[in-house]
PDB file of C-alpha atoms in Angstrom:
ATOM      1  CA  MET A 567      12.886  13.351  34.729  1.00 34.00           C
ATOM      2  CA  ILE A 568      11.386  10.045  33.551  1.00 35.00           C
ATOM      3  CA  TYR A 569       8.730   8.222  35.534  1.00 34.00           C
ATOM      4  CA  ASP A 570       7.892   4.516  35.422  1.00 41.00           C
ATOM      5  CA  ILE A 571       4.118   4.246  35.855  1.00 41.00           C
ATOM      6  CA  PRO A 572       2.624   0.868  36.812  1.00 44.00           C
ATOM      7  CA  ASN A 573       0.612  -0.675  33.982  1.00 49.00           C
ATOM      8  CA  TYR A 574       1.738   2.075  31.618  1.00 45.00           C
ATOM      9  CA  GLY A 575       5.482   2.077  31.089  1.00 50.00           C
ATOM     10  CA  GLU A 576       8.161   4.719  31.059  1.00 48.00           C
ATOM     11  CA  THR A 577       7.201   8.249  30.222  1.00 45.00           C
ATOM     12  CA  GLN A 578       8.032  11.804  31.233  1.00 42.00           C
ATOM     13  CA  PRO A 579       6.490  14.027  33.915  1.00 38.00           C
ATOM     14  CA  PHE A 580       2.750  14.625  33.653  1.00 36.00           C
ATOM     15  CA  TRP A 581       2.955  18.098  35.146  1.00 35.00           C
ATOM     16  CA  ILE A 582       5.575  20.772  35.574  1.00 33.00           C
ATOM     17  CA  SER A 583       6.044  21.578  39.254  1.00 35.00           C
ATOM     18  CA  ASP A 584       7.623  25.008  38.718  1.00 33.00           C
ATOM     19  CA  GLY A 585       4.532  26.310  36.918  1.00 36.00           C
ATOM     20  CA  THR A 586       6.112  26.567  33.474  1.00 37.00           C
ATOM     21  CA  ILE A 587       2.856  25.450  31.885  1.00 39.00           C
ATOM     22  CA  GLN A 588       0.093  27.843  32.863  1.00 44.00           C
ATOM     23  CA  GLY A 589      -3.676  27.735  32.478  1.00 70.00           C
ATOM     24  CA  THR A 590      -4.122  23.967  32.311  1.00 78.00           C
ATOM     25  CA  GLU A 591      -7.263  24.127  34.462  1.00 82.00           C
ATOM     26  CA  GLY A 592      -8.780  26.638  32.082  1.00 82.00           C
ATOM     27  CA  ARG A 593      -7.905  24.511  29.075  1.00 83.00           C
ATOM     28  CA  ARG A 594      -9.426  21.474  30.759  1.00 83.00           C
ATOM     29  CA  SER A 595     -12.653  23.325  31.567  1.00 81.00           C
ATOM     30  CA  GLN A 596     -12.968  24.414  27.931  1.00 88.00           C
ATOM     31  CA  SER A 597     -12.161  20.989  26.492  1.00 91.00           C
ATOM     32  CA  MET A 598     -15.697  19.518  26.694  1.00 92.00           C
ATOM     33  CA  ILE A 599     -14.181  16.271  28.011  1.00 94.00           C
ATOM     34  CA  PRO A 600     -16.986  14.304  29.756  1.00 92.00           C
ATOM     35  CA  ALA A 601     -17.134  14.980  33.507  1.00 92.00           C
ATOM     36  CA  GLU A 602     -16.353  11.367  34.423  1.00 91.00           C
ATOM     37  CA  TYR A 603     -13.038  11.565  32.559  1.00 93.00           C
ATOM     38  CA  VAL A 604     -12.055  15.203  32.981  1.00 92.00           C
ATOM     39  CA  TYR A 605      -9.308  14.419  35.506  1.00 92.00           C
ATOM     40  CA  LYS A 606      -8.311  10.990  34.219  1.00 93.00           C
ATOM     41  CA  ARG A 607      -4.632  10.581  33.416  1.00 92.00           C
ATOM     42  CA  ALA A 608      -2.501   7.874  31.850  1.00 92.00           C
ATOM     43  CA  LYS A 609      -1.834   6.369  35.263  1.00 92.00           C
ATOM     44  CA  ASP A 610      -5.585   5.866  35.711  1.00 93.00           C
ATOM     45  CA  PHE A 611      -5.951   3.626  32.663  1.00 93.00           C
ATOM     46  CA  GLN A 612      -5.817  -0.023  33.771  1.00 90.00           C
ATOM     47  CA  TRP A 613      -4.154  -1.934  30.961  1.00 93.00           C
ATOM     48  CA  ASP A 614      -3.987  -5.107  33.000  1.00 90.00           C
ATOM     49  CA  ILE A 615      -7.767  -5.292  33.391  1.00 89.00           C
ATOM     50  CA  TYR A 616      -8.076  -6.855  29.926  1.00 90.00           C
ATOM     51  CA  GLY A 617      -6.198  -9.992  30.893  1.00 89.00           C
ATOM     52  CA  GLU A 618      -4.168 -10.054  27.677  1.00 92.00           C
ATOM     53  CA  ASN A 619      -0.969  -8.648  26.208  1.00 95.00           C
ATOM     54  CA  MET A 620      -1.454  -4.907  25.604  1.00 95.00           C
ATOM     55  CA  GLU A 621       2.193  -3.950  25.037  1.00 95.00           C
ATOM     56  CA  LEU A 622       1.682  -2.730  21.464  1.00 96.00           C
ATOM     57  CA  GLN A 623      -1.223  -0.511  22.443  1.00 96.00           C
ATOM     58  CA  LYS A 624       0.654   0.851  25.452  1.00 95.00           C
ATOM     59  CA  LYS A 625       3.739   1.640  23.388  1.00 96.00           C
ATOM     60  CA  THR A 626       1.669   3.362  20.706  1.00 97.00           C
ATOM     61  CA  VAL A 627      -0.188   5.688  23.072  1.00 96.00           C
ATOM     62  CA  ASN A 628       2.951   6.316  25.119  1.00 96.00           C
ATOM     63  CA  ALA A 629       4.725   7.345  21.906  1.00 97.00           C
ATOM     64  CA  PHE A 630       1.839   9.688  21.150  1.00 97.00           C
ATOM     65  CA  ILE A 631       2.359  11.425  24.508  1.00 97.00           C
ATOM     66  CA  VAL A 632       6.152  11.485  24.642  1.00 96.00           C
ATOM     67  CA  ASN A 633       6.653  12.337  20.954  1.00 97.00           C
ATOM     68  CA  TYR A 634       3.602  14.508  20.500  1.00 97.00           C
ATOM     69  CA  ALA A 635       5.586  17.224  18.714  1.00 96.00           C
ATOM     70  CA  ASP A 636       6.423  14.736  15.947  1.00 97.00           C
ATOM     71  CA  PHE A 637       2.790  13.642  15.633  1.00 97.00           C
ATOM     72  CA  GLU A 638       1.720  17.280  15.441  1.00 97.00           C
ATOM     73  CA  LYS A 639       4.251  18.124  12.746  1.00 97.00           C
ATOM     74  CA  GLN A 640       2.677  15.423  10.578  1.00 96.00           C
ATOM     75  CA  GLY A 641      -0.876  16.240  11.621  1.00 97.00           C
ATOM     76  CA  ARG A 642      -1.174  12.623  12.734  1.00 97.00           C
ATOM     77  CA  GLY A 643      -3.516  11.339  15.421  1.00 98.00           C
ATOM     78  CA  LEU A 644      -4.877   7.983  16.564  1.00 98.00           C
ATOM     79  CA  TYR A 645      -7.751   5.745  15.525  1.00 98.00           C
ATOM     80  CA  ILE A 646      -8.872   3.859  18.656  1.00 98.00           C
ATOM     81  CA  TYR A 647     -11.368   1.137  17.840  1.00 96.00           C
ATOM     82  CA  SER A 648     -13.163  -1.941  19.106  1.00 95.00           C
ATOM     83  CA  GLU A 649     -16.539  -3.447  18.238  1.00 92.00           C
ATOM     84  CA  THR A 650     -17.356  -3.894  21.920  1.00 91.00           C
ATOM     85  CA  LYS A 651     -19.083  -1.012  23.674  1.00 89.00           C
ATOM     86  CA  GLY A 652     -17.439  -0.040  26.946  1.00 88.00           C
ATOM     87  CA  SER A 653     -14.007  -1.342  25.949  1.00 91.00           C
ATOM     88  CA  GLY A 654     -12.248   1.814  27.169  1.00 93.00           C
ATOM     89  CA  LYS A 655     -11.904   3.722  23.894  1.00 96.00           C
ATOM     90  CA  THR A 656     -13.375   6.978  25.105  1.00 96.00           C
ATOM     91  CA  MET A 657     -11.596   6.869  28.452  1.00 95.00           C
ATOM     92  CA  LEU A 658      -8.256   6.235  26.760  1.00 97.00           C
ATOM     93  CA  ALA A 659      -8.792   9.161  24.381  1.00 97.00           C
ATOM     94  CA  CYS A 660      -9.604  11.432  27.321  1.00 96.00           C
ATOM     95  CA  CYS A 661      -6.570  10.234  29.289  1.00 96.00           C
ATOM     96  CA  LEU A 662      -4.409  11.154  26.315  1.00 97.00           C
ATOM     97  CA  CYS A 663      -6.012  14.581  26.026  1.00 95.00           C
ATOM     98  CA  ASN A 664      -5.378  15.315  29.686  1.00 95.00           C
ATOM     99  CA  GLU A 665      -1.739  14.288  29.345  1.00 95.00           C
ATOM    100  CA  ILE A 666      -1.289  16.599  26.360  1.00 96.00           C
ATOM    101  CA  ILE A 667      -2.944  19.462  28.238  1.00 94.00           C
ATOM    102  CA  GLU A 668      -0.795  18.943  31.318  1.00 93.00           C
ATOM    103  CA  ARG A 669       2.518  18.308  29.604  1.00 94.00           C
ATOM    104  CA  TYR A 670       2.386  20.762  26.729  1.00 94.00           C
ATOM    105  CA  GLY A 671      -0.317  23.275  27.653  1.00 92.00           C
ATOM    106  CA  ILE A 672      -2.015  22.549  24.331  1.00 93.00           C
ATOM    107  CA  PRO A 673      -5.755  23.253  24.023  1.00 94.00           C
ATOM    108  CA  VAL A 674      -7.920  20.249  23.176  1.00 96.00           C
ATOM    109  CA  LYS A 675     -11.584  19.661  22.365  1.00 96.00           C
ATOM    110  CA  PHE A 676     -13.755  16.575  22.749  1.00 97.00           C
ATOM    111  CA  ILE A 677     -17.036  15.915  20.969  1.00 97.00           C
ATOM    112  CA  SER A 678     -18.985  12.858  19.901  1.00 95.00           C
ATOM    113  CA  VAL A 679     -19.899  12.737  16.227  1.00 93.00           C
ATOM    114  CA  PRO A 680     -23.668  12.614  16.963  1.00 91.00           C
ATOM    115  CA  ASP A 681     -23.255  15.741  19.121  1.00 94.00           C
ATOM    116  CA  PHE A 682     -21.263  17.397  16.332  1.00 94.00           C
ATOM    117  CA  VAL A 683     -24.140  16.728  13.928  1.00 92.00           C
ATOM    118  CA  GLU A 684     -26.602  18.323  16.386  1.00 92.00           C
ATOM    119  CA  LEU A 685     -24.270  21.286  16.813  1.00 93.00           C
ATOM    120  CA  ILE A 686     -24.163  21.822  13.054  1.00 91.00           C
ATOM    121  CA  LYS A 687     -27.961  21.885  12.957  1.00 90.00           C
ATOM    122  CA  ASP A 688     -28.148  24.699  15.511  1.00 88.00           C
ATOM    123  CA  ARG A 689     -27.904  28.096  13.835  1.00 83.00           C
ATOM    124  CA  ARG A 690     -27.273  30.131  16.989  1.00 89.00           C
ATOM    125  CA  ASP A 691     -24.086  32.191  17.023  1.00 90.00           C
ATOM    126  CA  GLU A 692     -22.678  30.393  20.071  1.00 89.00           C
ATOM    127  CA  CYS A 693     -23.026  27.052  18.280  1.00 91.00           C
ATOM    128  CA  LYS A 694     -21.285  28.400  15.197  1.00 92.00           C
ATOM    129  CA  GLU A 695     -18.435  29.525  17.435  1.00 93.00           C
ATOM    130  CA  LYS A 696     -18.205  26.038  18.958  1.00 93.00           C
ATOM    131  CA  VAL A 697     -18.057  24.494  15.487  1.00 95.00           C
ATOM    132  CA  ASP A 698     -15.301  26.916  14.500  1.00 96.00           C
ATOM    133  CA  SER A 699     -13.330  25.944  17.607  1.00 95.00           C
ATOM    134  CA  LEU A 700     -13.507  22.266  16.574  1.00 97.00           C
ATOM    135  CA  TYR A 701     -11.924  23.180  13.253  1.00 97.00           C
ATOM    136  CA  GLN A 702      -9.149  25.245  14.805  1.00 96.00           C
ATOM    137  CA  VAL A 703      -8.210  23.478  18.063  1.00 97.00           C
ATOM    138  CA  ARG A 704      -4.745  21.934  18.100  1.00 96.00           C
ATOM    139  CA  LEU A 705      -5.951  18.510  19.246  1.00 97.00           C
ATOM    140  CA  LEU A 706      -9.485  17.201  18.699  1.00 98.00           C
ATOM    141  CA  VAL A 707     -11.212  14.006  19.809  1.00 97.00           C
ATOM    142  CA  LEU A 708     -14.020  12.853  17.500  1.00 97.00           C
ATOM    143  CA  ASP A 709     -15.725  10.208  19.582  1.00 96.00           C
ATOM    144  CA  ASP A 710     -17.864   7.460  18.012  1.00 94.00           C
ATOM    145  CA  ILE A 711     -17.005   8.169  14.391  1.00 94.00           C
ATOM    146  CA  GLY A 712     -19.390   6.101  12.286  1.00 86.00           C
ATOM    147  CA  ALA A 713     -22.144   6.325  14.906  1.00 73.00           C
ATOM    148  CA  GLN A 714     -23.905   9.257  13.248  1.00 64.00           C
ATOM    149  CA  THR A 715     -27.489   8.554  12.256  1.00 58.00           C
ATOM    150  CA  GLY A 716     -29.348   9.618   9.166  1.00 59.00           C
ATOM    151  CA  LYS A 717     -28.568   9.289   5.492  1.00 65.00           C
ATOM    152  CA  GLN A 718     -28.612  12.977   4.655  1.00 77.00           C
ATOM    153  CA  GLU A 719     -25.840  14.067   2.352  1.00 86.00           C
ATOM    154  CA  TRP A 720     -25.254  17.173   4.466  1.00 89.00           C
ATOM    155  CA  ILE A 721     -24.148  15.028   7.423  1.00 89.00           C
ATOM    156  CA  ASP A 722     -21.474  13.315   5.333  1.00 89.00           C
ATOM    157  CA  ASN A 723     -20.396  16.672   3.936  1.00 92.00           C
ATOM    158  CA  ALA A 724     -20.185  18.287   7.382  1.00 93.00           C
ATOM    159  CA  ILE A 725     -17.955  15.522   8.754  1.00 94.00           C
ATOM    160  CA  PHE A 726     -15.856  15.481   5.589  1.00 95.00           C
ATOM    161  CA  ARG A 727     -15.244  19.239   5.763  1.00 96.00           C
ATOM    162  CA  LEU A 728     -14.083  18.995   9.373  1.00 97.00           C
ATOM    163  CA  VAL A 729     -11.769  16.015   8.792  1.00 97.00           C
ATOM    164  CA  ASP A 730     -10.443  17.430   5.519  1.00 97.00           C
ATOM    165  CA  TYR A 731      -9.710  20.834   7.042  1.00 98.00           C
ATOM    166  CA  ARG A 732      -7.802  19.334   9.938  1.00 98.00           C
ATOM    167  CA  LYS A 733      -5.796  17.130   7.577  1.00 98.00           C
ATOM    168  CA  ARG A 734      -4.846  20.094   5.382  1.00 97.00           C
ATOM    169  CA  GLU A 735      -3.872  22.219   8.379  1.00 97.00           C
ATOM    170  CA  PHE A 736      -1.835  19.435  10.049  1.00 97.00           C
ATOM    171  CA  LEU A 737      -4.070  19.460  13.146  1.00 98.00           C
ATOM    172  CA  PRO A 738      -4.061  16.036  14.884  1.00 98.00           C
ATOM    173  CA  THR A 739      -7.340  14.254  15.598  1.00 98.00           C
ATOM    174  CA  ILE A 740      -8.024  11.273  17.831  1.00 98.00           C
ATOM    175  CA  PHE A 741     -10.893   9.172  16.517  1.00 98.00           C
ATOM    176  CA  THR A 742     -12.746   6.489  18.462  1.00 97.00           C
ATOM    177  CA  SER A 743     -15.014   4.009  16.735  1.00 96.00           C
ATOM    178  CA  ASN A 744     -16.890   0.736  17.086  1.00 93.00           C
ATOM    179  CA  CYS A 745     -15.391  -0.628  13.863  1.00 92.00           C
ATOM    180  CA  ASP A 746     -12.100  -0.639  12.018  1.00 91.00           C
ATOM    181  CA  SER A 747     -11.621   2.041   9.404  1.00 89.00           C
ATOM    182  CA  ASP A 748     -12.071  -0.388   6.499  1.00 87.00           C
ATOM    183  CA  ARG A 749     -15.680  -0.938   7.536  1.00 87.00           C
ATOM    184  CA  LEU A 750     -16.666   2.625   8.339  1.00 88.00           C
ATOM    185  CA  LYS A 751     -20.008   3.348   6.682  1.00 84.00           C
ATOM    186  CA  MET A 752     -19.095   6.826   5.599  1.00 88.00           C
ATOM    187  CA  ASP A 753     -18.194   8.820   2.544  1.00 88.00           C
ATOM    188  CA  ASP A 754     -15.101   7.258   0.933  1.00 91.00           C
ATOM    189  CA  ARG A 755     -13.371  10.648   0.877  1.00 94.00           C
ATOM    190  CA  THR A 756     -13.729  10.947   4.648  1.00 94.00           C
ATOM    191  CA  VAL A 757     -12.528   7.393   5.292  1.00 94.00           C
ATOM    192  CA  ASP A 758      -9.476   7.912   3.070  1.00 96.00           C
ATOM    193  CA  ARG A 759      -8.496  11.001   5.020  1.00 96.00           C
ATOM    194  CA  ILE A 760      -9.009   9.331   8.391  1.00 96.00           C
ATOM    195  CA  VAL A 761      -6.780   6.445   7.352  1.00 96.00           C
ATOM    196  CA  SER A 762      -4.091   8.794   6.020  1.00 96.00           C
ATOM    197  CA  ILE A 763      -3.801  10.799   9.259  1.00 97.00           C
ATOM    198  CA  SER A 764      -4.283   8.101  11.909  1.00 97.00           C
ATOM    199  CA  THR A 765      -2.290   5.409  13.666  1.00 97.00           C
ATOM    200  CA  ASP A 766      -4.472   2.443  14.637  1.00 96.00           C
ATOM    201  CA  VAL A 767      -4.941   1.373  18.263  1.00 97.00           C
ATOM    202  CA  LYS A 768      -6.975  -1.857  18.385  1.00 96.00           C
ATOM    203  CA  MET A 769      -8.644  -2.329  21.752  1.00 96.00           C
ATOM    204  CA  PRO A 770      -9.747  -5.764  22.997  1.00 94.00           C
ATOM    205  CA  GLU A 771     -13.281  -7.034  22.521  1.00 92.00           C
ATOM    206  CA  ARG A 772     -13.975  -6.809  26.241  1.00 87.00           C
ATOM    207  CA  SER A 773     -16.304  -4.488  28.127  1.00 85.00           C
ATOM    208  CA  ILE A 774     -14.263  -3.084  30.981  1.00 77.00           C
ATOM    209  CA  ARG A 775     -17.160  -0.739  31.743  1.00 66.00           C
ATOM    210  CA  ARG A 776     -19.332  -3.729  32.603  1.00 68.00           C
ATOM    211  CA  LYS A 777     -16.521  -5.398  34.519  1.00 63.00           C
ATOM    212  CA  LYS A 778     -15.950  -2.277  36.615  1.00 65.00           C
ATOM    213  CA  ALA A 779     -19.679  -1.874  37.194  1.00 65.00           C
ATOM    214  CA  GLU A 780     -19.959  -5.465  38.397  1.00 64.00           C
ATOM    215  CA  GLU A 781     -16.973  -5.002  40.696  1.00 64.00           C
ATOM    216  CA  ALA A 782     -18.402  -1.759  42.123  1.00 62.00           C
ATOM    217  CA  ASN A 783     -21.749  -3.453  42.700  1.00 66.00           C
ATOM    218  CA  ARG A 784     -20.049  -6.405  44.417  1.00 65.00           C
ATOM    219  CA  LYS A 785     -18.161  -4.081  46.759  1.00 66.00           C
ATOM    220  CA  PHE A 786     -21.329  -2.121  47.494  1.00 62.00           C
ATOM    221  CA  ILE A 787     -23.309  -5.221  48.426  1.00 67.00           C
ATOM    222  CA  GLN A 788     -20.379  -6.576  50.425  1.00 71.00           C
ATOM    223  CA  GLY A 789     -20.203  -3.297  52.328  1.00 71.00           C
ATOM    224  CA  LEU A 790     -23.896  -3.475  53.178  1.00 71.00           C
ATOM    225  CA  LEU A 791     -23.631  -7.038  54.387  1.00 71.00           C
ATOM    226  CA  THR A 792     -20.580  -6.207  56.483  1.00 73.00           C
ATOM    227  CA  ALA A 793     -22.379  -3.239  58.040  1.00 69.00           C
ATOM    228  CA  GLU A 794     -25.355  -5.447  59.000  1.00 65.00           C
ATOM    229  CA  ASN A 795     -23.014  -7.813  60.817  1.00 60.00           C
TER     230      ASN A 795
END
């Protein structure tokens, strides 16, 4: 069955009612998706909040969900970018992950690049296992690519090895970034591989995080004033 979701477009069911896909809760709990987004779905992403035409972006991410098998065969993911912080990049990536978990029962992992760098530094066995899982997982989100700090060569090499491995093994990766891939301040080898395995999704230069925060604050104050009256 096909569903028509407001502000999203036509897609297919986001869960299977007869229980064909099992263990989605377990996959979600192991995904490392941030708590604020762990249950966010495509229907929760407000495309109309930007106040501009987002049809191309909607069609691209909808194609990623509906035709995920084709993306996976090519090892192709998405490169979601915008210079503006809070423009919805991370939330969109998490919404996509949750859809893939629910629809296909595919395990996913989420990690920011700065957190990946810290994980590499830690020599404990449990951290090594987490790093290995980032290499092997069928769908990975690398959040804030280009945000890593430090000029050490080992950082560039660590990120390159991860991206290169996933490219060679046809394992899709969703990248989010504050700049387009042409301006990524990273090793050229890494940038070339990101470009070769990603479809661009350009998000508007608008902070929906701030807009939502202002709206929540307005409602809170309004509620207090109403209660006083």
